[in-house]
XYZ file of C-alpha atoms in Angstrom:
297
model
C 34.674 4.858 17.543
C 32.589 1.679 16.553
C 29.578 1.970 14.573
C 26.539 2.387 16.259
C 23.561 -0.296 14.825
C 20.341 1.092 14.901
C 17.660 -0.968 16.798
C 14.833 -3.076 14.823
C 11.497 -1.122 13.134
C 8.728 -2.545 14.537
C 7.039 -4.048 11.345
C 9.729 -6.971 12.371
C 8.820 -9.846 13.403
C 11.582 -11.228 15.732
C 10.027 -13.944 17.905
C 10.051 -17.179 16.038
C 14.283 -16.735 15.410
C 14.303 -15.319 19.343
C 12.174 -18.445 20.927
C 14.318 -20.399 19.177
C 17.392 -20.290 21.152
C 17.893 -16.894 21.880
C 21.027 -17.246 20.291
C 24.080 -15.016 20.927
C 23.907 -13.296 17.351
C 20.467 -11.963 17.755
C 21.464 -8.201 18.517
C 23.450 -8.322 15.434
C 20.479 -9.917 13.615
C 18.331 -7.141 14.747
C 20.593 -4.361 13.831
C 21.335 -5.808 9.948
C 17.521 -6.613 9.580
C 16.953 -2.771 10.908
C 19.174 -1.059 8.468
C 18.194 -3.397 5.343
C 14.434 -2.885 6.050
C 14.911 0.464 5.669
C 14.860 0.559 2.175
C 10.862 0.533 0.719
C 12.203 -1.440 -2.256
C 13.297 -4.674 0.080
C 10.264 -7.177 0.316
C 11.403 -9.620 2.462
C 13.777 -10.619 5.190
C 13.851 -14.454 5.986
C 16.675 -15.996 7.980
C 17.671 -18.957 6.985
C 20.700 -21.454 8.216
C 21.370 -22.497 11.759
C 19.357 -19.632 12.951
C 16.397 -20.402 11.440
C 16.271 -23.815 12.820
C 17.201 -22.847 16.640
C 20.729 -25.082 15.875
C 23.270 -21.738 16.382
C 26.337 -22.193 17.894
C 28.580 -19.020 19.114
C 30.145 -19.441 15.263
C 27.564 -19.552 13.694
C 27.213 -17.050 10.624
C 24.211 -14.657 10.361
C 22.243 -16.113 7.297
C 19.468 -13.439 5.567
C 17.663 -13.847 2.616
C 16.802 -10.575 0.893
C 14.076 -10.325 -1.202
C 14.165 -7.075 -3.417
C 11.455 -5.664 -6.135
C 12.414 -6.872 -9.346
C 12.831 -3.356 -10.773
C 15.117 -2.237 -8.061
C 17.796 -5.349 -7.992
C 20.710 -3.845 -9.704
C 20.078 -0.786 -8.265
C 20.239 -2.374 -4.449
C 23.322 -4.373 -5.283
C 24.891 -1.392 -6.810
C 24.445 0.510 -3.182
C 24.748 -2.804 -0.895
C 28.797 -2.023 -0.374
C 27.982 1.087 0.622
C 24.874 0.088 3.001
C 26.774 -2.655 4.566
C 30.152 -1.143 5.374
C 28.794 2.520 6.349
C 25.557 1.575 8.644
C 26.570 -1.655 9.380
C 30.482 -1.857 9.787
C 31.544 -4.061 7.436
C 35.436 -4.189 6.998
C 35.214 -4.821 3.503
C 32.930 -4.571 0.236
C 31.280 -8.011 0.467
C 32.538 -11.058 -1.400
C 30.212 -12.284 -4.028
C 29.543 -16.116 -3.098
C 30.774 -18.434 -5.003
C 29.927 -21.318 -2.661
C 26.007 -20.789 -2.039
C 23.442 -22.380 -4.338
C 21.694 -21.203 -7.063
C 18.545 -20.363 -5.812
C 17.873 -17.390 -8.035
C 19.617 -14.599 -6.470
C 23.180 -13.382 -5.292
C 24.776 -14.082 -2.175
C 27.060 -11.473 -0.644
C 29.830 -12.044 2.395
C 30.421 -9.059 4.753
C 32.560 -9.379 7.791
C 31.224 -7.407 10.730
C 32.900 -6.476 14.001
C 30.561 -7.645 16.448
C 31.139 -8.008 20.174
C 34.957 -8.572 20.106
C 34.999 -10.643 17.157
C 34.856 -10.561 13.340
C 30.967 -12.086 12.502
C 30.028 -13.335 8.697
C 27.208 -12.114 7.749
C 25.780 -14.076 4.567
C 23.216 -11.664 2.565
C 21.548 -14.138 -0.379
C 19.574 -11.116 -2.411
C 16.956 -12.548 -4.930
C 14.061 -10.573 -6.848
C 10.932 -10.503 -4.944
C 9.437 -12.743 -7.617
C 11.727 -15.667 -6.563
C 11.506 -15.696 -3.140
C 8.131 -17.991 -3.274
C 9.845 -20.363 -5.186
C 13.267 -19.726 -2.553
C 11.049 -20.567 0.247
C 10.033 -23.880 -0.926
C 13.528 -24.846 -1.125
C 14.867 -23.870 1.728
C 14.200 -23.557 5.283
C 13.164 -19.949 6.333
C 12.368 -17.833 9.239
C 10.473 -14.684 8.330
C 10.939 -11.358 9.538
C 9.694 -9.194 7.099
C 7.066 -9.619 4.425
C 5.458 -6.959 2.233
C 4.320 -8.906 -1.160
C 4.933 -6.570 -4.102
C 2.922 -6.392 -7.345
C 4.910 -8.353 -10.333
C 6.011 -6.612 -12.699
C 6.424 -8.968 -15.876
C 9.129 -6.300 -17.272
C 10.778 -6.214 -13.952
C 11.326 -10.028 -13.399
C 12.826 -10.748 -16.822
C 14.942 -7.617 -16.412
C 16.252 -8.866 -12.733
C 16.669 -12.603 -14.053
C 18.843 -11.038 -16.915
C 20.869 -8.800 -13.638
C 21.117 -11.917 -11.916
C 23.037 -13.765 -14.461
C 24.666 -11.299 -15.779
C 26.497 -10.621 -12.636
C 26.897 -14.105 -11.936
C 28.972 -14.652 -15.040
C 30.733 -11.139 -14.489
C 34.806 -11.521 -14.359
C 36.336 -11.408 -10.839
C 38.915 -8.196 -10.197
C 41.892 -8.453 -7.863
C 40.369 -6.726 -5.409
C 37.250 -9.397 -5.510
C 39.614 -12.291 -5.158
C 41.719 -10.674 -2.459
C 38.679 -10.158 -0.207
C 37.442 -14.283 -1.226
C 40.912 -15.480 0.964
C 40.142 -13.178 3.642
C 36.508 -14.318 4.039
C 37.698 -18.037 3.195
C 40.694 -17.210 6.127
C 38.082 -16.379 8.398
C 35.769 -19.448 7.599
C 38.854 -21.802 8.013
C 39.001 -20.485 11.636
C 35.091 -22.027 12.040
C 35.980 -24.950 10.857
C 39.295 -25.874 12.702
C 37.814 -24.592 15.825
C 34.770 -26.904 15.243
C 36.849 -29.837 14.032
C 35.534 -30.132 10.548
C 37.802 -31.666 8.705
C 36.638 -32.282 5.868
C 34.840 -28.929 4.564
C 38.299 -27.469 5.736
C 40.000 -29.330 3.385
C 37.144 -28.480 0.635
C 38.049 -24.494 1.760
C 41.794 -25.030 1.960
C 41.172 -26.203 -1.436
C 39.168 -23.385 -2.695
C 41.895 -20.801 -1.085
C 44.401 -21.930 -2.961
C 42.297 -21.715 -6.179
C 41.140 -18.546 -5.183
C 45.568 -17.592 -5.235
C 45.506 -19.156 -8.387
C 42.911 -17.082 -9.744
C 44.688 -13.936 -8.411
C 47.618 -14.797 -10.183
C 45.827 -15.314 -13.813
C 44.124 -12.172 -13.315
C 46.902 -10.023 -12.104
C 49.561 -11.137 -14.491
C 47.786 -13.416 -17.166
C 43.966 -11.446 -17.790
C 43.654 -12.249 -21.431
C 44.439 -15.872 -20.843
C 43.048 -19.091 -23.128
C 43.339 -21.210 -20.981
C 41.198 -22.900 -18.500
C 41.932 -23.069 -14.702
C 45.547 -24.535 -13.760
C 46.673 -24.995 -17.412
C 49.660 -23.750 -19.028
C 50.284 -21.867 -15.582
C 54.025 -21.928 -15.865
C 54.382 -21.341 -19.370
C 51.988 -17.965 -19.117
C 53.368 -16.688 -15.707
C 56.653 -17.686 -15.061
C 57.644 -15.518 -17.894
C 59.060 -12.581 -15.473
C 60.648 -12.637 -12.537
C 56.974 -11.425 -10.668
C 55.209 -14.759 -12.189
C 58.165 -16.648 -11.020
C 57.981 -15.137 -7.698
C 54.358 -15.430 -7.767
C 54.311 -19.290 -8.529
C 56.872 -19.853 -5.831
C 54.160 -18.797 -3.337
C 51.837 -20.540 -5.012
C 53.575 -23.944 -4.845
C 54.188 -23.328 -1.390
C 50.351 -22.849 -0.680
C 49.579 -26.320 -2.873
C 52.311 -28.076 -0.746
C 51.378 -27.613 2.455
C 49.074 -30.122 4.635
C 46.174 -31.027 3.015
C 43.694 -30.139 6.117
C 45.195 -26.775 7.900
C 45.110 -25.802 11.418
C 45.335 -22.439 13.003
C 49.228 -22.087 12.523
C 48.293 -22.500 8.786
C 45.843 -19.684 8.349
C 48.246 -16.437 9.832
C 50.926 -17.763 7.227
C 48.439 -18.296 4.434
C 46.886 -14.680 4.900
C 50.764 -13.446 4.718
C 51.259 -15.714 1.304
C 48.442 -13.610 -0.690
C 49.163 -10.087 0.783
C 52.735 -10.403 -0.306
C 51.705 -11.722 -3.306
C 49.071 -9.121 -4.164
C 51.671 -6.355 -3.215
C 53.891 -8.230 -5.691
C 51.434 -8.457 -8.421
C 48.659 -6.071 -7.715
C 49.016 -3.294 -5.848
C 46.044 -1.861 -6.563
C 43.470 -4.391 -4.924
C 44.945 -3.060 -1.536
C 43.586 0.753 -2.495
C 41.819 1.761 0.477
C 41.650 -1.385 2.180
C 44.744 -1.204 4.143
C 43.207 0.704 7.227
C 40.749 -2.439 7.194
C 43.668 -5.191 6.526
C 45.251 -3.830 9.965
C 41.949 -4.427 11.637
C 41.145 -7.751 10.103
C 44.447 -8.868 11.460
C 43.586 -7.443 14.978
C 40.384 -9.433 15.121
C 42.241 -12.579 13.747
C 44.433 -12.567 16.979
C 41.758 -12.377 19.069
C 40.276 -15.829 17.256
């Protein structure tokens, strides 16, 4: 049974983006805003990107800035995956976004089924104390404003939490979800004919494959990036098979087409099953749904 998304509470101000161009994503924007605004710790909800500027098309992602009281930032982030998977129906835990610009917070990307396809929902979670600065940097449309009283100790604690999370080592599950999100992004780039962006994100996908192999098979590696891959990894049959998969990835076309993406998905799932099968724990049903949605693209 599909998840029933709630309607938006009256305190949300949706008129600005509705009047901009009434995007096809408006029902999802309304539902996600309604879910997030139920938390009394959320101080701001801002829409940014093409939805804020009125230039969204049917492929545009839903892009929020979520301001959270500084003292409650860590608790909110800890609960965010449960909130988005249970209340919003996201297929997977959020990918810790490494592409988004540093604006004093943490970016997360969720894949949410909506209107027969997977919709990308980007949440940039930021301490409330940074929102004024963020608004000067990024064009946004405000859906919710609850101005909190800043507390110096909480501001310092929130900044330390953001820095700690940004530096946190990613797990095999994190890296697998990164692949799944990037494949959805690549579908959009290919459909839009954005060849240069597709090239960049294809390379990022290959880098995520390298990181997944190193995290699974050489977690204590002292070498940066791509250095010493063969020396560290090719010492076991599993390692050699993983390097063969990586070699197949990096020698594929520099700019992918739609037919390359199912191959890349099969490759990473095969590699994960071989090198770190526990990364798939709890995700198998979601992966089946994910494949079905990709076939509908």
